[in-house]
Amino acid sequence: MGHRVLMLGAGYAGLTAARRLAALLRRTDTEITLINDRPDFVERLRLHQVAAGQDLPSHDLADLLSGTSVRLRVARVSAVDAEARTVVADGTAFAYDTLVYALGSAAAPMPGAGDVWNAASPAAAMRLRDRLARAGAGERVLVAGGGLTGIELATEIAESRPDLPVTLATGGELGDWLAPAAQRHLRRRLHHLGIRTREGVRIERFTPDGAVTGDGTLLAADLPIAATGFRANPIAAAAGLDAAPSGQVAVDAAMRSLSHPDVYVIGDAAWANGPGGRPLRMSCSSGMPTAWIAAGDLAARLTDRRPSRLRVRYFHQAISLGRSDAVVQFVTADDRPKRAVLTGPAAVRYKEALCRTGVWAVAHDLPARPKPAKRPTTSGLPAR
Ligand SMILES: Cc1cc2nc3c(=O)[nH]c(=O)nc-3n(C[C@H](O)[C@H](O)[C@H](O)COP(=O)(O)OP(=O)(O)OC[C@H]3O[C@@H](n4cnc5c(N)ncnc54)[C@H](O)[C@@H]3O)c2cc1C
């Protein structure tokens, strides 16, 4: 029997890693199985657009994987047994020699947040879309959380539903991580869309009537939306893999779990030291490079080659502000803002190109066409 690589999750990270691994191991007898809970690839970067009522093209996973040796199984993973090296999905046990874990993240839990709306997953975005479609003129929308997702969601809703008063609440100063020109543009755009901002308010819990701040004030809303961060899928931590409080699995520079080196963890699920010694930001900017690193390292170990030393670095933060405006903040390798900023139509085109490139990249072998593998071996694999 060949070496069994089981990959969980066909999002940006998992799909990229699966295709890349298959390309690197073209001539070996490695079996690569990819399990995902749905048959299509979800452009999670665009879920705020889905929530605001826009229809997006669908991307069939079978098409995206055609011509590769990756076997796709559509099933929902419920558990990983990292000691027995098995995964249970839809009641069936799958054995593996190496696991690549890429189950992504969902909305961070917060008191009461289960009862309010969010757009962190496709199902949640569809529920919010239905609720917005039923919303009558004047219903108050509150987006709690002034990070990238909160800003994208608030502007998208305000642009598509000018009849709904939208408030964006944030713990700090709005856009305080941006360069001054980007922050000014953001404020102007929110003002133009009629979005009311509440800054310096710390949300402690949600209720069906709004969000309650640290000093007990209720920010009343007919439609409270949580954009208060992401939390990694809990399956890995439940399996006993060493994890951070965010649920992300602690990994080394090759994206291997520190506690279980036969498990690679990539994308939002990974807790890795990023540039500047800070943890990687949950984003495609870090998720896709982590997939290349893991696939490259695993392929090298299976073929007795030396892995190439890829590193994650950042280039930009591209924030849509509805369909007709955006702001692109260029950043240093360790994600600090540079003075360079793009706004308006040029930024809209830039952001759109990034989203399209994300889909293109999961369907192609990047960054370079790999050399065919020499011979299969498992000599570099951990004994456990
Ligand atoms: C509204 C919104 C806007 C965003 N905008 C940006 C942006 O502009 N730029 C940026 O870099 N990032 C952005 N992000 C974050 C980005 O989407 C994530 O960082 C990225 O999707 C992480 O990729 P991933 O492959 O780790 O996880 P995901 O893309 O979430 O993929 C996880 C995969 O696992 C599958 N899965 C989950 N649970 C199971 C299970 N139990 N069994 C089987 N399969 C399962 C899912 O269906 C999915 O296919 C945004 C996120 C949201 C919600």
Coordinates of C-alpha atoms and ligand atoms in Angstrom, one line a residue, residues 7-16 35-51 61 73-79 88-90 101-107 118-122 125 148-150 152-153 230 233-235 266-270 281-288 290-291 314 316-320 351 354-355 362, ligand 1:
M7 CA -6.4 16.1 3.8
L8 CA -9.2 17.7 5.6
G9 CA -10.9 20.9 4.2
A10 CA -10.9 22.1 0.6
G11 CA -10.8 25.9 1.3
Y12 CA -8.0 28.2 0.1
A13 CA -5.4 26.4 2.1
G14 CA -6.5 22.7 1.8
L15 CA -7.2 22.9 -1.9
T16 CA -4.0 24.6 -2.7
I35 CA -12.4 15.3 2.5
N36 CA -14.6 18.4 2.4
D37 CA -18.1 18.9 3.7
R38 CA -19.5 20.3 0.5
P39 CA -18.9 19.6 -3.2
D40 CA -17.9 23.2 -4.1
F41 CA -15.1 25.6 -3.3
V42 CA -16.4 28.6 -1.3
E43 CA -14.9 32.0 -1.9
R44 CA -15.0 32.9 1.7
L45 CA -13.4 36.3 0.9
R46 CA -16.7 37.2 -0.6
L47 CA -19.2 36.0 2.0
H48 CA -20.1 39.6 2.9
Q49 CA -21.2 40.0 -0.7
V50 CA -23.3 36.8 -0.4
A51 CA -24.8 38.2 2.8
L61 CA -14.4 20.9 -6.5
R73 CA -14.7 12.6 -0.7
V74 CA -17.6 14.9 0.2
A75 CA -18.3 14.2 3.9
R76 CA -18.4 16.0 7.2
V77 CA -15.5 15.3 9.5
S78 CA -16.6 14.8 13.1
A79 CA -13.5 13.6 14.8
V88 CA -14.3 9.9 11.2
A89 CA -16.4 11.6 8.5
D90 CA -20.1 10.9 7.9
Y101 CA -5.6 19.5 8.5
A102 CA -7.2 22.6 6.9
L103 CA -10.7 22.9 8.4
G104 CA -10.5 26.7 8.7
S105 CA -12.4 28.8 11.2
A106 CA -15.8 30.1 12.1
A107 CA -17.2 33.1 14.0
N118 CA -22.7 36.7 11.2
A119 CA -21.1 36.0 7.8
A120 CA -18.1 33.9 8.7
S121 CA -19.4 30.7 7.1
P122 CA -21.4 30.1 3.9
A125 CA -23.9 34.3 5.3
L148 CA -11.5 43.9 8.1
T149 CA -14.6 41.7 8.0
G150 CA -16.8 44.1 10.0
E152 CA -16.5 45.0 4.6
L153 CA -19.8 43.8 5.9
F230 CA -12.7 34.0 14.1
N233 CA -12.5 24.7 14.0
P234 CA -12.4 22.9 17.4
I235 CA -11.9 19.3 16.0
I266 CA -2.4 25.0 7.5
G267 CA -4.6 28.1 6.9
D268 CA -6.7 29.6 9.6
A269 CA -6.3 26.4 11.7
A270 CA -2.5 26.9 12.2
R281 CA -3.0 36.6 10.6
M282 CA -6.1 34.5 9.8
S283 CA -6.2 35.4 6.1
C284 CA -5.5 34.1 2.6
S285 CA -2.3 36.1 2.6
S286 CA -0.9 33.7 5.1
G287 CA -3.1 30.6 4.5
M288 CA -1.9 30.0 0.9
T290 CA 1.3 27.8 4.6
A291 CA -0.2 25.4 2.1
Y314 CA 2.7 40.1 3.7
H316 CA -1.2 44.3 1.5
Q317 CA -4.5 44.5 3.2
A318 CA -7.2 45.0 0.6
I319 CA -10.5 46.1 2.1
S320 CA -13.7 46.4 0.0
K351 CA -9.3 43.9 -4.7
L354 CA -7.0 39.5 -5.7
C355 CA -10.3 37.6 -5.2
V362 CA -6.4 27.0 -6.0
Ligands
LIG1 C1 -16.6 37.9 5.0 C2 -15.1 37.5 5.0 C3 -14.2 38.3 4.3 C4 -12.9 38.0 4.3 N1 -12.0 38.8 3.6 C5 -10.7 38.5 3.5 C6 -9.8 39.2 2.7 O1 -10.2 40.2 2.1 N2 -8.5 38.8 2.7 C7 -8.1 37.7 3.3 O2 -6.9 37.4 3.2 N3 -8.9 37.0 4.1 C8 -10.2 37.3 4.2 N4 -11.1 36.6 5.0 C9 -10.5 35.4 5.7 C10 -10.3 34.2 4.8 O3 -11.5 33.9 4.2 C11 -9.8 33.0 5.6 O4 -8.6 33.4 6.2 C12 -9.5 31.9 4.6 O5 -10.7 31.4 4.0 C13 -8.9 30.7 5.4 O6 -8.7 29.6 4.5 P1 -8.7 28.1 5.0 O7 -8.5 27.3 3.9 O8 -7.9 28.0 6.2 O9 -10.2 27.9 5.6 P2 -11.6 28.0 4.8 O10 -11.5 28.8 3.5 O11 -12.6 28.3 5.8 O12 -11.8 26.5 4.3 C14 -12.1 25.4 5.2 C15 -12.7 24.3 4.4 O13 -13.0 23.2 5.3 C16 -14.4 22.8 5.1 N5 -14.9 22.3 6.4 C17 -15.1 23.0 7.5 N6 -15.5 22.1 8.5 C18 -15.5 20.9 8.0 C19 -15.9 19.6 8.5 N7 -16.2 19.4 9.8 N8 -15.8 18.5 7.6 C20 -15.4 18.7 6.3 N9 -15.0 19.9 5.8 C21 -15.1 21.0 6.6 C22 -15.1 24.0 4.6 O14 -16.3 23.7 3.9 C23 -14.0 24.7 3.7 O15 -14.1 24.1 2.4 C24 -12.4 36.9 5.0 C25 -13.3 36.0 5.7 C26 -14.7 36.4 5.7 C27 -15.6 35.5 6.5

